[in-house]
XYZ file of C-alpha atoms in Angstrom:
557
model
C 125.091 125.604 65.444
C 126.027 126.415 69.028
C 125.251 130.109 68.433
C 121.826 129.296 67.046
C 121.081 127.051 70.013
C 122.119 129.737 72.509
C 119.948 132.300 70.737
C 116.915 130.006 70.962
C 117.533 129.353 74.659
C 117.863 133.088 75.329
C 114.622 133.811 73.460
C 112.773 131.143 75.434
C 114.034 132.532 78.714
C 112.914 136.022 77.760
C 109.456 134.705 76.890
C 109.162 132.948 80.239
C 110.376 136.090 81.982
C 107.732 138.218 80.236
C 105.066 135.673 81.106
C 106.090 135.716 84.764
C 106.116 139.497 84.772
C 102.601 139.517 83.217
C 101.224 137.241 85.933
C 102.953 139.335 88.581
C 101.355 142.521 87.196
C 97.873 140.970 87.213
C 98.415 139.774 90.779
C 99.574 143.253 91.793
C 96.493 144.892 90.273
C 94.216 142.414 92.017
C 95.983 143.014 95.328
C 95.651 146.778 94.991
C 91.955 146.416 94.113
C 91.295 144.208 97.155
C 93.139 146.655 99.349
C 91.137 149.577 97.958
C 87.869 147.806 98.615
C 88.980 146.906 102.102
C 89.908 150.497 102.915
C 86.788 152.023 101.384
C 83.818 153.004 103.541
C 81.378 150.846 101.558
C 80.323 147.887 103.632
C 80.010 144.496 102.015
C 76.315 143.774 101.662
C 75.140 140.475 103.057
C 72.601 139.010 100.670
C 70.292 136.180 101.664
C 69.329 133.463 99.226
C 65.787 134.875 99.052
C 67.084 138.361 98.251
C 69.378 136.937 95.601
C 66.722 134.851 93.864
C 63.511 136.860 94.397
C 62.598 140.351 93.215
C 62.778 142.967 95.993
C 59.055 143.566 95.549
C 56.469 141.149 94.212
C 54.682 141.584 90.910
C 51.067 142.655 90.487
C 49.211 141.010 87.603
C 45.707 141.180 86.181
C 43.216 138.303 86.394
C 44.817 136.667 83.336
C 48.407 137.022 84.531
C 49.302 140.115 82.488
C 51.948 142.162 84.387
C 50.696 145.436 85.848
C 53.609 146.259 88.180
C 57.044 144.675 88.416
C 60.615 145.348 89.551
C 63.286 146.126 86.960
C 66.947 147.232 87.034
C 67.455 150.937 86.478
C 69.929 153.700 87.253
C 69.862 156.806 89.411
C 71.703 160.078 88.909
C 73.709 160.816 92.072
C 75.836 163.922 92.664
C 79.013 163.092 94.606
C 81.001 166.286 95.299
C 83.884 164.235 96.756
C 84.405 162.138 93.625
C 87.642 163.993 92.687
C 88.955 163.862 96.230
C 90.093 167.494 96.060
C 89.179 170.568 98.044
C 88.331 172.556 94.928
C 85.264 172.399 92.727
C 83.910 168.862 92.215
C 83.056 169.752 88.610
C 85.297 170.317 85.633
C 82.702 172.492 83.924
C 80.586 175.184 85.494
C 77.433 174.103 87.380
C 75.324 176.030 84.861
C 76.874 174.233 81.895
C 76.474 170.818 83.507
C 72.843 171.596 84.358
C 72.252 172.701 80.761
C 73.697 169.444 79.411
C 71.542 167.428 81.832
C 68.509 169.417 80.688
C 69.194 168.256 77.133
C 68.985 164.651 78.344
C 66.029 165.157 80.685
C 63.728 167.843 79.192
C 61.549 168.034 82.308
C 64.535 168.754 84.580
C 64.453 171.974 86.619
C 67.667 173.433 85.240
C 67.933 176.338 87.687
C 67.369 174.117 90.724
C 69.957 171.573 89.568
C 72.528 174.291 88.823
C 71.995 175.727 92.298
C 72.416 172.316 93.889
C 75.594 171.593 91.951
C 77.023 174.984 92.925
C 76.223 174.342 96.581
C 78.221 171.093 96.493
C 75.566 169.122 98.353
C 75.486 165.413 97.588
C 72.264 163.629 96.773
C 69.993 162.302 94.044
C 69.444 164.538 91.072
C 67.090 162.053 89.451
C 65.703 158.575 89.947
C 64.582 156.048 87.340
C 67.159 156.712 84.624
C 67.092 154.518 81.535
C 70.321 152.840 80.313
C 70.535 155.024 77.194
C 70.105 158.134 79.356
C 72.817 156.890 81.730
C 75.213 156.558 78.780
C 74.558 160.149 77.749
C 75.190 161.359 81.301
C 78.535 159.529 81.291
C 79.397 161.305 78.038
C 79.238 164.653 79.877
C 82.541 163.634 81.443
C 81.930 164.660 85.040
C 83.109 162.108 87.611
C 80.879 163.733 90.235
C 77.823 162.586 88.278
C 77.576 158.974 89.370
C 75.111 156.436 88.012
C 74.485 153.800 90.699
C 72.360 150.859 89.573
C 69.240 150.134 91.614
C 66.018 148.186 91.361
C 63.027 150.330 90.370
C 59.275 149.771 90.068
C 57.950 149.648 86.539
C 54.369 149.755 85.288
C 54.450 148.132 81.841
C 50.903 149.298 80.980
C 51.866 152.941 81.539
C 49.023 155.107 82.816
C 46.456 152.321 82.461
C 44.856 151.462 85.789
C 46.880 154.095 87.640
C 44.195 154.737 90.274
C 43.888 151.014 90.903
C 47.629 150.382 91.209
C 48.990 153.544 92.818
C 52.796 153.705 92.845
C 55.889 153.025 94.979
C 57.569 155.993 96.660
C 61.292 156.705 96.902
C 61.276 154.979 100.301
C 60.123 151.729 98.700
C 56.644 151.913 100.239
C 53.409 151.584 98.263
C 51.299 154.676 97.821
C 47.624 155.374 97.015
C 46.316 152.203 95.357
C 46.829 148.460 95.621
C 50.572 149.081 95.969
C 49.712 150.544 99.373
C 47.088 147.913 100.215
C 49.414 145.012 99.329
C 52.605 146.608 100.648
C 53.320 143.980 103.322
C 52.459 141.088 101.033
C 54.578 142.380 98.145
C 57.559 142.920 100.472
C 57.273 139.601 102.329
C 60.110 137.229 101.235
C 57.844 134.240 101.814
C 55.161 135.548 99.438
C 56.698 138.039 97.041
C 57.751 135.286 94.650
C 54.095 134.707 93.800
C 52.433 137.545 91.854
C 49.468 139.280 93.471
C 46.525 138.727 91.126
C 43.867 141.427 90.838
C 40.305 141.171 89.529
C 41.147 143.702 86.796
C 41.104 142.536 83.188
C 43.643 144.693 81.396
C 41.719 144.366 78.109
C 38.523 145.690 79.677
C 40.463 148.352 81.572
C 42.026 149.626 78.362
C 38.695 149.722 76.547
C 36.969 151.541 79.423
C 39.675 154.199 79.648
C 39.720 154.633 75.887
C 35.971 155.144 75.550
C 35.738 157.306 78.669
C 38.568 159.493 77.404
C 36.919 159.747 74.006
C 33.624 160.699 75.624
C 35.346 163.417 77.643
C 36.983 164.912 74.564
C 33.776 164.889 72.539
C 31.936 167.039 75.096
C 34.910 168.860 76.644
C 34.264 167.425 80.128
C 36.651 168.260 82.965
C 36.755 164.672 84.253
C 35.303 161.227 83.998
C 34.786 158.072 86.022
C 33.921 154.543 85.006
C 33.654 151.041 86.394
C 32.839 147.562 85.100
C 31.600 145.247 87.863
C 30.712 141.550 87.930
C 27.145 141.510 89.286
C 27.431 138.094 90.960
C 30.878 138.213 92.589
C 31.504 141.933 93.080
C 34.807 141.678 91.200
C 35.915 144.917 89.563
C 36.943 144.188 85.971
C 37.904 147.804 85.281
C 38.004 151.074 87.198
C 39.000 154.394 85.655
C 39.290 157.933 86.949
C 40.253 160.563 84.393
C 42.442 162.480 83.955
C 44.901 159.876 85.164
C 48.501 160.081 86.377
C 51.562 158.145 85.230
C 52.870 155.843 88.000
C 56.172 155.580 86.108
C 56.714 159.311 86.483
C 55.349 160.952 89.599
C 55.641 164.702 89.191
C 53.656 167.689 90.424
C 50.971 167.224 87.782
C 50.640 163.541 88.593
C 50.362 164.260 92.306
C 47.405 166.557 91.592
C 45.600 163.840 89.608
C 45.694 161.052 92.201
C 42.219 161.803 93.541
C 39.973 158.883 92.629
C 36.595 159.976 91.255
C 35.193 156.424 91.414
C 35.791 155.653 95.096
C 36.646 158.933 96.800
C 34.521 161.676 95.224
C 30.824 161.846 96.142
C 28.262 163.223 93.707
C 24.540 163.718 93.448
C 23.905 161.152 90.724
C 20.425 162.322 89.831
C 17.881 160.156 88.044
C 20.008 157.001 88.214
C 18.346 156.630 91.656
C 14.832 156.377 90.212
C 15.009 152.647 89.403
C 16.252 151.997 92.951
C 13.222 153.888 94.244
C 10.879 151.850 92.051
C 12.503 148.625 93.249
C 12.029 149.739 96.859
C 8.347 150.494 96.140
C 7.763 147.120 94.487
C 9.362 145.354 97.436
C 7.286 147.416 99.877
C 4.088 146.509 98.019
C 3.178 150.117 97.224
C 3.916 149.604 93.526
C 1.956 146.597 92.330
C 0.213 147.495 89.109
C 2.646 148.621 86.381
C -0.259 150.201 84.509
C -1.454 152.361 87.382
C -1.220 156.046 86.533
C 0.251 158.644 88.878
C -0.317 162.428 88.683
C 2.535 164.009 86.696
C 1.799 167.692 87.240
C 4.071 169.842 89.455
C 3.109 170.135 93.114
C 4.351 172.202 96.073
C 5.747 170.716 99.277
C 7.643 172.356 102.123
C 8.120 175.622 100.260
C 9.530 173.788 97.253
C 7.846 172.856 93.969
C 8.646 169.441 92.537
C 8.515 169.559 88.752
C 9.940 167.977 85.611
C 12.105 169.386 82.828
C 9.315 168.798 80.321
C 5.549 168.452 80.386
C 4.756 164.731 80.224
C 1.018 165.129 80.414
C -1.408 164.714 83.306
C -0.275 161.257 84.393
C 2.298 158.496 83.848
C 2.498 154.824 84.728
C 5.644 153.192 86.142
C 7.337 152.232 82.845
C 6.523 155.664 81.406
C 7.921 157.364 84.511
C 11.292 155.638 84.036
C 11.335 156.100 80.266
C 10.675 159.852 80.569
C 12.500 160.202 83.921
C 9.808 162.035 85.852
C 10.744 163.625 89.187
C 7.079 164.292 89.959
C 5.916 160.700 89.648
C 8.971 159.437 91.572
C 8.082 161.792 94.408
C 4.488 160.508 94.389
C 5.786 156.963 94.686
C 7.949 157.893 97.670
C 4.951 159.604 99.265
C 3.083 156.287 99.238
C 6.077 154.217 100.285
C 7.250 156.494 103.089
C 10.574 158.315 103.333
C 11.997 156.110 106.067
C 11.221 152.934 104.149
C 13.313 154.334 101.295
C 16.019 155.291 103.780
C 16.247 151.700 105.046
C 16.625 150.374 101.515
C 19.352 152.906 100.744
C 21.160 151.899 103.946
C 20.877 148.234 102.978
C 22.551 149.177 99.690
C 25.465 150.696 101.635
C 24.642 154.311 100.742
C 25.226 155.449 104.339
C 28.861 154.301 104.608
C 32.090 154.433 102.711
C 32.147 152.188 99.633
C 33.311 148.633 100.179
C 36.556 148.070 98.293
C 40.197 147.531 99.240
C 41.478 150.914 98.026
C 42.526 153.262 100.857
C 40.831 156.379 99.432
C 37.069 156.014 100.012
C 34.659 158.924 100.262
C 31.944 159.138 102.893
C 28.452 159.822 101.473
C 26.543 162.983 102.266
C 23.756 161.224 104.141
C 21.036 162.844 106.238
C 20.889 161.275 109.704
C 17.773 160.709 111.787
C 14.268 160.317 110.413
C 13.834 161.631 106.905
C 11.026 164.117 106.359
C 8.886 163.452 103.322
C 10.583 166.130 101.206
C 13.993 164.569 101.880
C 12.702 161.156 100.862
C 11.190 162.563 97.682
C 14.388 164.300 96.583
C 16.545 161.278 97.418
C 14.101 159.208 95.381
C 15.173 161.053 92.248
C 18.825 161.390 93.213
C 19.123 164.744 94.967
C 19.839 165.445 98.619
C 22.206 162.453 98.761
C 25.762 162.242 97.459
C 27.561 158.948 96.918
C 30.462 157.627 94.859
C 30.029 155.986 91.441
C 31.117 152.742 93.125
C 28.126 152.952 95.495
C 25.884 153.207 92.460
C 27.576 150.269 90.701
C 27.089 147.992 93.706
C 23.447 149.104 94.035
C 22.693 148.353 90.371
C 24.412 144.964 90.639
C 22.078 144.223 93.569
C 19.054 145.359 91.607
C 19.698 143.063 88.623
C 21.445 139.994 90.110
C 18.418 138.661 91.989
C 18.541 141.174 94.854
C 21.776 140.268 96.712
C 24.179 143.046 97.744
C 27.859 142.085 97.784
C 30.928 144.232 98.433
C 33.118 145.158 95.490
C 36.613 143.708 95.413
C 39.844 144.197 93.467
C 41.044 140.670 94.261
C 40.411 137.896 91.765
C 37.972 135.399 93.247
C 37.924 131.729 92.385
C 34.574 130.018 91.714
C 32.685 129.693 94.979
C 34.700 132.387 96.757
C 32.157 135.198 96.291
C 30.746 136.361 99.651
C 27.159 135.381 100.459
C 26.140 139.021 100.724
C 22.797 140.205 102.031
C 19.384 140.239 100.427
C 18.010 143.705 99.699
C 15.367 143.047 97.017
C 13.163 140.052 96.310
C 14.152 137.944 93.317
C 10.803 138.815 91.696
C 11.522 142.529 92.138
C 14.915 142.085 90.491
C 13.273 140.319 87.544
C 10.820 143.190 87.104
C 13.618 145.767 87.246
C 15.501 143.964 84.489
C 12.447 144.454 82.280
C 12.104 148.130 83.167
C 15.796 148.937 82.688
C 15.727 147.277 79.290
C 12.724 149.391 78.284
C 14.610 152.591 79.182
C 17.393 151.619 76.778
C 14.908 150.678 74.052
C 12.411 153.529 74.295
C 13.683 156.124 76.751
C 16.653 158.310 77.642
C 19.077 155.389 77.363
C 18.574 154.722 73.661
C 22.076 155.921 72.780
C 23.502 153.123 74.953
C 21.659 150.281 73.248
C 24.256 148.114 71.488
C 22.596 145.808 68.965
C 22.485 142.241 70.209
C 23.893 142.903 73.677
C 20.553 143.602 75.452
C 21.734 146.646 77.406
C 19.523 148.157 80.088
C 20.133 151.209 82.237
C 19.205 154.654 83.416
C 20.497 158.148 82.763
C 21.119 160.736 85.446
C 21.881 164.429 84.937
C 22.343 166.454 88.116
C 23.324 170.076 88.571
C 26.372 170.455 90.771
C 25.821 172.199 94.098
C 27.600 175.482 94.742
C 27.503 178.486 97.019
C 23.884 179.525 97.472
C 22.358 176.568 95.617
C 22.761 174.517 92.491
C 24.831 175.771 89.564
C 22.612 175.451 86.520
C 25.532 175.706 84.099
C 27.365 172.621 85.438
C 26.172 169.027 85.319
C 27.295 165.596 86.416
C 26.024 163.243 83.709
C 25.859 159.519 84.443
C 24.657 156.377 82.771
C 24.251 153.275 84.932
C 23.868 150.127 82.856
C 23.827 146.339 82.964
C 24.098 143.704 80.257
C 22.822 141.341 78.966
C 19.474 142.030 80.606
C 18.058 138.539 80.013
C 20.890 137.194 82.213
C 22.818 140.148 83.682
C 26.518 139.587 84.180
C 28.087 143.033 84.311
C 27.238 146.535 85.485
C 28.833 149.571 83.858
C 28.892 153.092 85.251
C 30.012 155.924 82.964
C 30.104 159.410 84.478
C 31.231 162.747 83.044
C 31.981 165.769 85.192
C 30.795 169.054 83.668
C 30.212 168.012 80.034
C 29.390 170.761 77.579
C 26.941 170.803 74.715
C 28.911 170.262 71.507
C 28.244 169.175 67.948
C 29.034 165.588 68.990
C 26.266 165.679 71.618
C 23.772 167.623 69.479
C 24.508 170.557 71.789
C 23.022 168.666 74.750
C 24.748 168.235 78.143
C 22.456 165.613 79.623
C 23.475 162.002 80.165
C 21.441 160.539 77.314
C 23.632 162.467 74.882
C 26.962 162.427 76.732
C 27.367 159.426 79.059
C 25.036 156.872 77.418
C 26.973 156.821 74.104
C 30.107 155.816 76.036
C 28.355 152.649 77.202
C 26.941 152.087 73.726
C 30.488 152.014 72.291
C 32.051 150.140 75.206
C 29.742 147.125 75.434
C 30.471 145.774 71.901
C 34.199 146.090 72.645
C 34.249 144.252 75.960
C 31.320 141.862 75.508
C 33.210 139.282 73.407
C 36.212 139.536 75.769
C 33.922 138.583 78.651
C 32.110 135.783 76.873
C 29.010 137.811 75.986
C 28.359 137.655 72.272
C 25.708 139.582 70.383
C 22.456 137.734 69.780
C 19.557 139.551 68.181
C 17.263 136.587 68.788
C 17.490 136.737 72.592
C 16.211 139.377 74.996
C 14.448 139.843 78.295
C 10.710 139.303 77.872
C 8.904 142.648 78.117
C 5.731 141.571 76.323
C 3.552 142.260 79.382
C 4.857 145.829 79.669
C 4.988 146.919 76.021
C 1.228 147.644 75.800
C 1.666 150.183 78.621
C 4.152 152.299 76.672
C 3.031 154.057 73.483
C 6.648 154.369 72.290
C 6.911 150.545 72.241
C 3.998 150.203 69.858
C 4.931 152.696 67.180
């Protein structure tokens, strides 16, 4: 009995001893760890409550709160040649083998450059923005010198969508190119970065615009495209696309070459899309009163240049016929009566003589003739030549023409009701009403017929302009544009669709002009975005053109 009791006591003592030893070992490990951290050269980071609770950079969202840009935890690939603490090679394997294994994880990696850097033993980032699954594969390589520090990165959940609106964040944490640059201080401000920055963009409309513009480019093998959807009353930009686009989640050499914004930074001669603006200026000036009055439509010489049309439209045309057939000759005759400098003042009032009004940093300056305009200059500007502006200039001008005559600057900020700027009056309200009729007739009976979406009352004008080159215009290259508004009985939105150097293909009936290339983009886009924007098809409503239909034979067939 005594022996059994002594055995039990001995066993209990051993258990207590092992328990004490276990606690002592844990305490020793903790002490060593604290000492290591204290002796290391990594300073303890002081984190404020704001830094702990708020993202390091504020979110950007669309007008409905859909995330466009946000911070997210990621990893970086860092090469630390001192990881082994030895004077020899920091790598177990050869630099070439390690680079090859990294190439298998990151197919776009420059294998030769990485191998050279590893061989040189120079510390630094080998790659930023590494996904967790990629970080695990890097760890599997088994090289301690390949470290994977965790850091906060910028993520664009919509991918390439809206890239030219958003821009991106550089390695230094600063915004670049788009609204990331414009809002840099606000997104970095601890007092404001907790509240998302809301843009005027509607991600649904943006996606539809890019999709249809991209499809239009492919169908006619165009080298580029530009598009915008603009609220005619507030100036809010619902969508803005410049194609090809870049990927803000992956800025590489190709992406860097695609950052140029065709909507706000590139100026073009936009051709016949200017003709309705010229007619509006003439109506306001009182030189165009009678819509049925006929103007000579035969070619005529001026200043060593002959103004002519692509086709023979007969001896004369009235105003609706001029727009339906897009006559340069009749437009020039209208400018002759109005006066070149009167047209110049209207164009200046529309902002055509200054950079476009929008928050984006990249804004192109128009090619604008200074001083008094001679008559020939006024005539060519009247039909969209001799002046180069951005597609955004054109969008703002068309919004002015159809909204009652008030010009307002475009904006990428969401505006609350009543926040739209007062703007400035350019056209009379009666002139705007007349232009809504005329634009609708172009879509019904003229070059814009391929843009007419049933029930949506689209109106607009085509423009096909040869691109200037060395020694004159290049007849083999066009900029094809369709400028539209809908619904024309109560215009709410302007759409600009532009293709750079489209080619005649089967899809365009082997035509390169805007009626066959750019107009169909609008015709497909409007039915997609109309319901999203509260505009539903109605075949029983339309702008009243009954007083103009008798003047146009095409309307009575």
